[in-house]
């Protein structure tokens, strides 16, 4: 068995069922071994599309996403996806071909130091120096990708090692480190909870990745603590809870931001105090003590000093912290804030108002629908106005904010969950960035539903230019967009274009009932902004309103 054949066999042994990739010279032996294997491969039309499909698959299923690319430009095209997976803690194993060992360092054709390039955007990277290393490296890569705080791992395999033959044996020994918080810290946290009059639960993406959604919801139902979420925390709490306030931060719900600012105890669960959440850091929850619960100890007191830090199995920690609290006056205040700042869906005319469209889609979509987004105004509107039954049903690029993410992520999600509806919410700017992946949708006839909010602008940048750059609209006008329905038709994707509110219900019915992929192209006002907005460098209680 040669190295390429061993690689495919090892992936199959790891339970890998689907690989997203694009072939090329330096990875050709691995593709040859793939040809008659049991592992399915999906040919994406760009390596960035391949790794973002792997991310969507991992996010939707909880499994490790795997992708292939060749050396040189193939490998460099993975870098953005690796960075996206690192910042959002997504388990990915990316395997790249490399020029033969004797050519490394000679500027050979399609040679690039992908190991060096990837060090800043992976959890770990490997260059396979010998055939005997290959089994251990594959085992270790899968362990590292999923252990503790998940993340992407790169394996760079020179072509001569792929072709070398030998009897390969894995000697890798898993050295799992259990991080357990001591009982005294748990007791300190319980005391802080009992002393608090106005606690807030601040939930991040770590809850879903830890498989702790049920434990979190039990904790909330018994403690009755009002809850806010980050962008990646959406879907973790039950959104029907009467003191659930939704997303906080730069484009968060006003009630969520104000409640956090008034709190005297902040219990951060699987969240990292990102700048888009906190606003001006030293003014964030200024009166609150902090209990920080996270799998990654490096996050403790990195940005906000924690009074108590707890690391370990989140299900166990939530169980240990659960207790009855006397906070009825605070809950009454929170409900009042929630009522006062509830969303309004009234628009000034009969043209389509994006929040209304997205809310209507959310209310009528089948249960357990998966929503992916690109990045921009549409992303924030989706986060604000759509509701998600669990975290894996909302897949968006959080930490990196990668335009072009939504379509390939939807492909991966649909492959991973073929019996669920998958909707991609995109904007006309983002949609064009990985438009070639419509060919991937066509190849597999994936029934992905694309909702394209088209304002002929780079909407979020335009909004900032309006508010903070004296309306100097530099390079944000997209009036030369293609005819998106004609473009979709070229890939055998049917669609409809709508302009008025009265068309929404019929259009949504067509979107949901069409058996194949479908494009709902909605024309929206180019002057519409996302509100509220915490200006950069400002406190979260200094929100701008419409």
CSV table of N, CA and C in Angstrom, one decimal, residues 326-458:
chain,number,residue,atom,x,y,z
A,326,UNK,N,-33.4,34.0,43.7
A,326,UNK,CA,-34.5,34.9,44.0
A,326,UNK,C,-34.2,36.2,43.2
A,327,UNK,N,-34.7,36.3,42.0
A,327,UNK,CA,-34.4,37.5,41.1
A,327,UNK,C,-35.6,37.9,40.4
A,328,UNK,N,-36.8,37.8,41.0
A,328,UNK,CA,-38.1,38.2,40.4
A,328,UNK,C,-38.1,39.6,40.0
A,329,UNK,N,-37.7,40.6,40.9
A,329,UNK,CA,-37.7,42.0,40.5
A,329,UNK,C,-36.8,42.3,39.3
A,330,UNK,N,-35.7,41.6,39.1
A,330,UNK,CA,-34.8,41.8,38.0
A,330,UNK,C,-35.5,41.2,36.7
A,331,UNK,N,-36.1,40.1,36.8
A,331,UNK,CA,-36.8,39.5,35.7
A,331,UNK,C,-38.0,40.4,35.2
A,332,UNK,N,-38.6,41.1,36.2
A,332,UNK,CA,-39.7,42.0,35.8
A,332,UNK,C,-39.1,43.2,35.0
A,333,UNK,N,-37.9,43.7,35.4
A,333,UNK,CA,-37.3,44.8,34.7
A,333,UNK,C,-36.9,44.3,33.3
A,334,UNK,N,-36.3,43.1,33.2
A,334,UNK,CA,-35.9,42.6,31.9
A,334,UNK,C,-37.1,42.4,30.9
A,335,UNK,N,-38.2,41.9,31.4
A,335,UNK,CA,-39.4,41.8,30.6
A,335,UNK,C,-39.9,43.1,30.1
A,336,UNK,N,-39.8,44.1,31.0
A,336,UNK,CA,-40.2,45.5,30.6
A,336,UNK,C,-39.3,46.0,29.5
A,337,UNK,N,-37.9,45.8,29.6
A,337,UNK,CA,-37.0,46.2,28.5
A,337,UNK,C,-37.3,45.5,27.2
A,338,UNK,N,-37.6,44.2,27.3
A,338,UNK,CA,-37.9,43.4,26.1
A,338,UNK,C,-39.1,43.9,25.4
A,339,UNK,N,-40.1,44.3,26.2
A,339,UNK,CA,-41.4,44.8,25.6
A,339,UNK,C,-41.1,46.1,25.0
A,340,UNK,N,-40.4,47.0,25.7
A,340,UNK,CA,-40.2,48.3,25.2
A,340,UNK,C,-39.4,48.4,23.9
A,341,UNK,N,-38.4,47.5,23.8
A,341,UNK,CA,-37.5,47.5,22.6
A,341,UNK,C,-37.8,46.3,21.6
A,342,UNK,N,-39.0,45.8,21.6
A,342,UNK,CA,-39.3,44.8,20.7
A,342,UNK,C,-39.2,45.3,19.2
A,343,UNK,N,-38.9,44.4,18.3
A,343,UNK,CA,-38.7,44.8,16.9
A,343,UNK,C,-40.0,45.3,16.3
A,344,UNK,N,-39.9,46.3,15.4
A,344,UNK,CA,-41.0,46.8,14.6
A,344,UNK,C,-40.8,46.4,13.2
A,345,UNK,N,-41.9,45.9,12.5
A,345,UNK,CA,-41.7,45.5,11.1
A,345,UNK,C,-42.5,46.4,10.2
A,346,UNK,N,-42.8,47.6,10.6
A,346,UNK,CA,-43.5,48.6,9.8
A,346,UNK,C,-42.5,49.3,8.9
A,347,UNK,N,-42.8,49.4,7.6
A,347,UNK,CA,-41.9,50.1,6.7
A,347,UNK,C,-42.7,51.3,6.1
A,348,UNK,N,-42.0,52.2,5.5
A,348,UNK,CA,-42.6,53.5,5.1
A,348,UNK,C,-43.3,53.4,3.8
A,349,UNK,N,-43.1,52.3,3.0
A,349,UNK,CA,-43.8,52.1,1.8
A,349,UNK,C,-44.1,50.6,1.5
A,350,UNK,N,-44.5,50.3,0.3
A,350,UNK,CA,-44.9,48.9,0.0
A,350,UNK,C,-43.7,48.1,-0.5
A,351,UNK,N,-42.5,48.7,-0.5
A,351,UNK,CA,-41.4,48.0,-1.0
A,351,UNK,C,-40.9,47.0,0.1
A,352,UNK,N,-40.1,46.0,-0.4
A,352,UNK,CA,-39.7,44.9,0.5
A,352,UNK,C,-38.8,45.5,1.6
A,353,UNK,N,-39.1,45.2,2.9
A,353,UNK,CA,-38.3,45.5,4.0
A,353,UNK,C,-37.6,44.3,4.5
A,354,UNK,N,-36.3,44.2,4.4
A,354,UNK,CA,-35.6,43.0,4.6
A,354,UNK,C,-35.9,42.3,5.9
A,355,UNK,N,-36.0,43.0,7.1
A,355,UNK,CA,-36.3,42.3,8.3
A,355,UNK,C,-37.7,41.6,8.2
A,356,UNK,N,-38.6,42.2,7.6
A,356,UNK,CA,-40.0,41.6,7.4
A,356,UNK,C,-39.9,40.3,6.6
A,357,UNK,N,-39.1,40.4,5.5
A,357,UNK,CA,-39.0,39.2,4.7
A,357,UNK,C,-38.3,38.1,5.4
A,358,UNK,N,-37.3,38.4,6.1
A,358,UNK,CA,-36.5,37.3,6.9
A,358,UNK,C,-37.4,36.7,8.0
A,359,UNK,N,-38.1,37.6,8.7
A,359,UNK,CA,-38.9,37.1,9.8
A,359,UNK,C,-40.0,36.2,9.2
A,360,UNK,N,-40.6,36.6,8.1
A,360,UNK,CA,-41.7,35.8,7.5
A,360,UNK,C,-41.1,34.4,7.1
A,361,UNK,N,-39.9,34.4,6.5
A,361,UNK,CA,-39.3,33.2,6.1
A,361,UNK,C,-39.1,32.3,7.3
A,362,UNK,N,-38.6,32.9,8.4
A,362,UNK,CA,-38.3,32.1,9.6
A,362,UNK,C,-39.6,31.5,10.2
A,363,UNK,N,-40.6,32.3,10.2
A,363,UNK,CA,-41.9,31.8,10.8
A,363,UNK,C,-42.6,30.7,10.0
A,364,UNK,N,-42.2,30.6,8.7
A,364,UNK,CA,-42.9,29.7,7.8
A,364,UNK,C,-42.0,28.5,7.4
A,365,UNK,N,-40.8,28.6,7.7
A,365,UNK,CA,-39.8,27.5,7.3
A,365,UNK,C,-40.1,26.2,8.1
A,366,UNK,N,-39.8,25.1,7.5
A,366,UNK,CA,-40.0,23.8,8.3
A,366,UNK,C,-39.1,23.8,9.5
A,367,UNK,N,-39.5,23.0,10.5
A,367,UNK,CA,-38.8,22.9,11.8
A,367,UNK,C,-37.4,22.3,11.4
A,368,UNK,N,-36.4,22.8,12.1
A,368,UNK,CA,-35.0,22.3,12.0
A,368,UNK,C,-34.4,22.7,10.6
A,369,UNK,N,-34.9,23.8,10.0
A,369,UNK,CA,-34.3,24.3,8.8
A,369,UNK,C,-32.9,24.9,9.2
A,370,UNK,N,-31.9,24.6,8.3
A,370,UNK,CA,-30.6,25.2,8.4
A,370,UNK,C,-30.5,26.5,7.6
A,371,UNK,N,-30.0,27.5,8.3
A,371,UNK,CA,-29.8,28.8,7.6
A,371,UNK,C,-28.3,29.1,7.6
A,372,UNK,N,-27.7,29.4,6.4
A,372,UNK,CA,-26.4,29.9,6.3
A,372,UNK,C,-26.5,31.3,5.8
A,373,UNK,N,-25.4,32.1,6.1
A,373,UNK,CA,-25.4,33.5,5.6
A,373,UNK,C,-24.0,33.8,5.1
A,374,UNK,N,-24.0,34.8,4.2
A,374,UNK,CA,-22.8,35.5,3.9
A,374,UNK,C,-22.5,36.5,4.9
A,375,UNK,N,-21.8,37.6,4.6
A,375,UNK,CA,-21.4,38.6,5.6
A,375,UNK,C,-21.8,40.0,5.1
A,376,UNK,N,-22.5,40.7,6.0
A,376,UNK,CA,-22.9,42.1,5.6
A,376,UNK,C,-24.2,42.4,6.3
A,377,UNK,N,-25.0,43.3,5.8
A,377,UNK,CA,-26.2,43.7,6.4
A,377,UNK,C,-27.2,42.6,6.5
A,378,UNK,N,-27.3,41.7,5.4
A,378,UNK,CA,-28.2,40.6,5.5
A,378,UNK,C,-27.9,39.7,6.6
A,379,UNK,N,-26.6,39.5,6.9
A,379,UNK,CA,-26.2,38.6,8.0
A,379,UNK,C,-26.7,39.1,9.3
A,380,UNK,N,-26.6,40.4,9.6
A,380,UNK,CA,-27.1,41.0,10.8
A,380,UNK,C,-28.6,40.9,10.9
A,381,UNK,N,-29.3,41.2,9.8
A,381,UNK,CA,-30.7,41.1,9.8
A,381,UNK,C,-31.2,39.7,10.1
A,382,UNK,N,-30.5,38.7,9.5
A,382,UNK,CA,-30.8,37.3,9.8
A,382,UNK,C,-30.7,37.0,11.2
A,383,UNK,N,-29.6,37.4,11.8
A,383,UNK,CA,-29.3,37.2,13.2
A,383,UNK,C,-30.3,37.9,14.1
A,384,UNK,N,-30.8,39.0,13.7
A,384,UNK,CA,-31.7,39.8,14.5
A,384,UNK,C,-33.1,39.2,14.4
A,385,UNK,N,-33.5,38.8,13.2
A,385,UNK,CA,-35.0,38.6,13.0
A,385,UNK,C,-35.4,37.2,12.7
A,386,UNK,N,-34.4,36.3,12.5
A,386,UNK,CA,-34.8,34.9,12.3
A,386,UNK,C,-34.6,34.1,13.6
A,387,UNK,N,-35.3,33.0,13.8
A,387,UNK,CA,-35.2,32.3,15.1
A,387,UNK,C,-34.7,30.9,14.8
A,388,UNK,N,-33.9,30.3,15.7
A,388,UNK,CA,-33.2,29.1,15.4
A,388,UNK,C,-33.4,28.1,16.6
A,389,UNK,N,-33.8,26.9,16.3
A,389,UNK,CA,-34.1,25.9,17.3
A,389,UNK,C,-32.9,25.3,18.0
A,390,UNK,N,-31.7,25.4,17.3
A,390,UNK,CA,-30.5,24.9,17.9
A,390,UNK,C,-29.3,25.5,17.1
A,391,UNK,N,-28.1,25.5,17.8
A,391,UNK,CA,-27.0,26.3,17.2
A,391,UNK,C,-26.6,25.8,15.8
A,392,UNK,N,-26.6,24.5,15.6
A,392,UNK,CA,-26.2,24.0,14.3
A,392,UNK,C,-27.1,24.4,13.1
A,393,UNK,N,-28.2,25.1,13.4
A,393,UNK,CA,-29.1,25.5,12.4
A,393,UNK,C,-28.8,26.9,11.9
A,394,UNK,N,-27.8,27.6,12.5
A,394,UNK,CA,-27.4,28.9,12.0
A,394,UNK,C,-25.9,28.9,11.8
A,395,UNK,N,-25.5,28.9,10.5
A,395,UNK,CA,-24.1,28.8,10.2
A,395,UNK,C,-23.7,30.1,9.5
A,396,UNK,N,-22.8,30.8,10.1
A,396,UNK,CA,-22.4,32.1,9.6
A,396,UNK,C,-20.9,32.3,9.9
A,397,UNK,N,-20.2,33.1,9.2
A,397,UNK,CA,-18.8,33.4,9.5
A,397,UNK,C,-18.8,34.5,10.6
A,398,UNK,N,-18.4,34.1,11.8
A,398,UNK,CA,-18.4,35.1,12.9
A,398,UNK,C,-17.1,35.8,13.1
A,399,UNK,N,-16.1,35.1,13.5
A,399,UNK,CA,-14.8,35.8,13.9
A,399,UNK,C,-14.1,36.5,12.7
A,400,UNK,N,-14.1,35.8,11.5
A,400,UNK,CA,-13.4,36.3,10.4
A,400,UNK,C,-14.3,37.2,9.5
A,401,UNK,N,-15.6,37.0,9.5
A,401,UNK,CA,-16.5,37.8,8.7
A,401,UNK,C,-16.2,37.6,7.2
A,402,UNK,N,-16.3,36.4,6.7
A,402,UNK,CA,-15.8,36.1,5.3
A,402,UNK,C,-16.9,36.2,4.3
A,403,UNK,N,-16.9,37.2,3.5
A,403,UNK,CA,-17.8,37.3,2.3
A,403,UNK,C,-17.6,36.1,1.4
A,404,UNK,N,-18.6,35.6,0.8
A,404,UNK,CA,-18.5,34.4,0.0
A,404,UNK,C,-18.7,33.1,0.7
A,405,UNK,N,-19.0,33.2,2.0
A,405,UNK,CA,-19.1,32.0,2.9
A,405,UNK,C,-20.4,31.3,2.7
A,406,UNK,N,-21.5,32.0,2.5
A,406,UNK,CA,-22.8,31.4,2.6
A,406,UNK,C,-23.1,30.3,1.6
A,407,UNK,N,-22.8,30.4,0.3
A,407,UNK,CA,-23.2,29.4,-0.6
A,407,UNK,C,-22.4,28.1,-0.4
A,408,UNK,N,-21.1,28.1,-0.3
A,408,UNK,CA,-20.4,26.9,0.0
A,408,UNK,C,-20.7,26.3,1.3
A,409,UNK,N,-21.0,27.1,2.3
A,409,UNK,CA,-21.4,26.6,3.6
A,409,UNK,C,-22.7,25.9,3.5
A,410,UNK,N,-23.6,26.4,2.7
A,410,UNK,CA,-24.9,25.7,2.5
A,410,UNK,C,-24.8,24.4,1.8
A,411,UNK,N,-23.8,24.3,0.9
A,411,UNK,CA,-23.5,23.1,0.2
A,411,UNK,C,-23.1,22.0,1.2
A,412,UNK,N,-22.2,22.3,2.1
A,412,UNK,CA,-21.7,21.4,3.1
A,412,UNK,C,-22.8,21.0,4.0
A,413,UNK,N,-23.6,22.0,4.4
A,413,UNK,CA,-24.8,21.7,5.3
A,413,UNK,C,-25.8,20.8,4.7
A,414,UNK,N,-26.1,21.0,3.4
A,414,UNK,CA,-27.0,20.2,2.7
A,414,UNK,C,-26.5,18.7,2.5
A,415,UNK,N,-25.2,18.6,2.2
A,415,UNK,CA,-24.6,17.3,2.1
A,415,UNK,C,-24.7,16.5,3.4
A,416,UNK,N,-24.4,17.3,4.5
A,416,UNK,CA,-24.4,16.7,5.9
A,416,UNK,C,-25.8,16.3,6.4
A,417,UNK,N,-26.8,17.1,5.9
A,417,UNK,CA,-28.2,16.9,6.4
A,417,UNK,C,-29.1,16.9,5.2
A,418,UNK,N,-29.1,15.9,4.5
A,418,UNK,CA,-29.9,15.9,3.2
A,418,UNK,C,-31.4,15.9,3.4
A,419,UNK,N,-31.9,15.6,4.6
A,419,UNK,CA,-33.3,15.5,4.8
A,419,UNK,C,-33.8,16.8,5.4
A,420,UNK,N,-33.0,17.8,5.6
A,420,UNK,CA,-33.4,19.1,6.1
A,420,UNK,C,-33.3,20.2,5.0
A,421,UNK,N,-34.2,21.1,5.1
A,421,UNK,CA,-34.2,22.3,4.3
A,421,UNK,C,-33.0,23.2,4.6
A,422,UNK,N,-32.2,23.6,3.6
A,422,UNK,CA,-31.1,24.5,3.8
A,422,UNK,C,-31.4,25.8,3.1
A,423,UNK,N,-31.3,26.9,3.8
A,423,UNK,CA,-31.5,28.2,3.1
A,423,UNK,C,-30.3,29.1,3.3
A,424,UNK,N,-29.8,29.6,2.2
A,424,UNK,CA,-28.6,30.5,2.2
A,424,UNK,C,-29.2,31.9,2.1
A,425,UNK,N,-28.9,32.8,3.1
A,425,UNK,CA,-29.2,34.2,3.0
A,425,UNK,C,-28.0,34.9,2.5
A,426,UNK,N,-28.1,35.6,1.4
A,426,UNK,CA,-26.9,36.3,0.9
A,426,UNK,C,-27.2,37.7,0.4
A,427,UNK,N,-26.2,38.5,0.2
A,427,UNK,CA,-26.3,39.8,-0.4
A,427,UNK,C,-25.6,39.9,-1.7
A,428,UNK,N,-26.0,40.8,-2.5
A,428,UNK,CA,-25.4,40.8,-3.9
A,428,UNK,C,-23.9,41.0,-4.0
A,429,UNK,N,-23.3,41.6,-3.0
A,429,UNK,CA,-21.9,41.7,-2.9
A,429,UNK,C,-21.2,40.3,-2.6
A,430,UNK,N,-21.7,39.7,-1.5
A,430,UNK,CA,-21.1,38.5,-1.0
A,430,UNK,C,-21.4,37.3,-2.0
A,431,UNK,N,-22.6,37.3,-2.6
A,431,UNK,CA,-23.0,36.2,-3.5
A,431,UNK,C,-22.0,36.0,-4.7
A,432,UNK,N,-21.5,37.2,-5.2
A,432,UNK,CA,-20.6,37.1,-6.3
A,432,UNK,C,-19.2,36.5,-6.0
A,433,UNK,N,-18.9,36.5,-4.7
A,433,UNK,CA,-17.5,36.1,-4.3
A,433,UNK,C,-17.2,34.6,-4.4
A,434,UNK,N,-18.3,33.8,-4.3
A,434,UNK,CA,-18.1,32.3,-4.6
A,434,UNK,C,-19.2,31.8,-5.5
A,435,UNK,N,-19.5,32.7,-6.5
A,435,UNK,CA,-20.6,32.4,-7.4
A,435,UNK,C,-20.4,31.1,-8.2
A,436,UNK,N,-19.1,30.7,-8.4
A,436,UNK,CA,-18.8,29.5,-9.1
A,436,UNK,C,-19.4,28.2,-8.5
A,437,UNK,N,-19.7,28.3,-7.2
A,437,UNK,CA,-20.2,27.1,-6.5
A,437,UNK,C,-21.6,26.8,-6.9
A,438,UNK,N,-22.3,27.6,-7.6
A,438,UNK,CA,-23.6,27.3,-8.2
A,438,UNK,C,-23.4,26.0,-9.1
A,439,UNK,N,-22.2,25.9,-9.7
A,439,UNK,CA,-21.9,24.7,-10.5
A,439,UNK,C,-21.9,23.4,-9.6
A,440,UNK,N,-21.4,23.6,-8.4
A,440,UNK,CA,-21.4,22.4,-7.4
A,440,UNK,C,-22.8,22.1,-7.0
A,441,UNK,N,-23.7,23.1,-6.8
A,441,UNK,CA,-25.1,22.8,-6.6
A,441,UNK,C,-25.7,22.1,-7.7
A,442,UNK,N,-25.4,22.5,-8.9
A,442,UNK,CA,-26.0,21.9,-10.1
A,442,UNK,C,-25.5,20.4,-10.2
A,443,UNK,N,-24.2,20.2,-10.0
A,443,UNK,CA,-23.6,18.9,-10.2
A,443,UNK,C,-24.4,17.8,-9.3
A,444,UNK,N,-24.7,18.2,-8.1
A,444,UNK,CA,-25.4,17.3,-7.2
A,444,UNK,C,-26.9,17.5,-7.1
A,445,UNK,N,-27.4,18.5,-7.9
A,445,UNK,CA,-28.8,18.9,-7.8
A,445,UNK,C,-29.3,19.1,-6.3
A,446,UNK,N,-28.5,19.9,-5.6
A,446,UNK,CA,-28.7,20.1,-4.2
A,446,UNK,C,-29.9,21.0,-4.0
A,447,UNK,N,-30.9,20.7,-3.2
A,447,UNK,CA,-32.1,21.5,-3.2
A,447,UNK,C,-32.0,22.8,-2.3
A,448,UNK,N,-30.9,23.4,-2.4
A,448,UNK,CA,-30.6,24.6,-1.6
A,448,UNK,C,-31.5,25.8,-2.0
A,449,UNK,N,-32.0,26.5,-1.0
A,449,UNK,CA,-32.8,27.7,-1.3
A,449,UNK,C,-32.0,28.9,-1.0
A,450,UNK,N,-31.8,29.7,-2.0
A,450,UNK,CA,-31.0,31.0,-1.9
A,450,UNK,C,-31.9,32.2,-1.9
A,451,UNK,N,-31.8,33.0,-0.8
A,451,UNK,CA,-32.5,34.2,-0.7
A,451,UNK,C,-31.5,35.3,-0.8
A,452,UNK,N,-31.6,36.0,-1.9
A,452,UNK,CA,-30.6,37.1,-2.3
A,452,UNK,C,-31.2,38.5,-2.1
A,453,UNK,N,-30.7,39.2,-1.0
A,453,UNK,CA,-31.1,40.5,-0.8
A,453,UNK,C,-30.3,41.5,-1.5
A,454,UNK,N,-30.8,42.1,-2.5
A,454,UNK,CA,-30.1,42.9,-3.5
A,454,UNK,C,-30.4,44.4,-3.4
A,455,UNK,N,-29.4,45.1,-2.9
A,455,UNK,CA,-29.6,46.6,-2.8
A,455,UNK,C,-28.6,47.3,-3.7
A,456,UNK,N,-27.9,46.5,-4.6
A,456,UNK,CA,-27.0,47.0,-5.5
A,456,UNK,C,-25.9,47.9,-4.8
A,457,UNK,N,-25.5,47.4,-3.6
A,457,UNK,CA,-24.5,48.1,-2.8
A,457,UNK,C,-23.8,47.0,-2.0
A,458,UNK,N,-22.5,47.4,-1.6
A,458,UNK,CA,-21.9,46.7,-0.5
A,458,UNK,C,-22.5,47.4,0.7
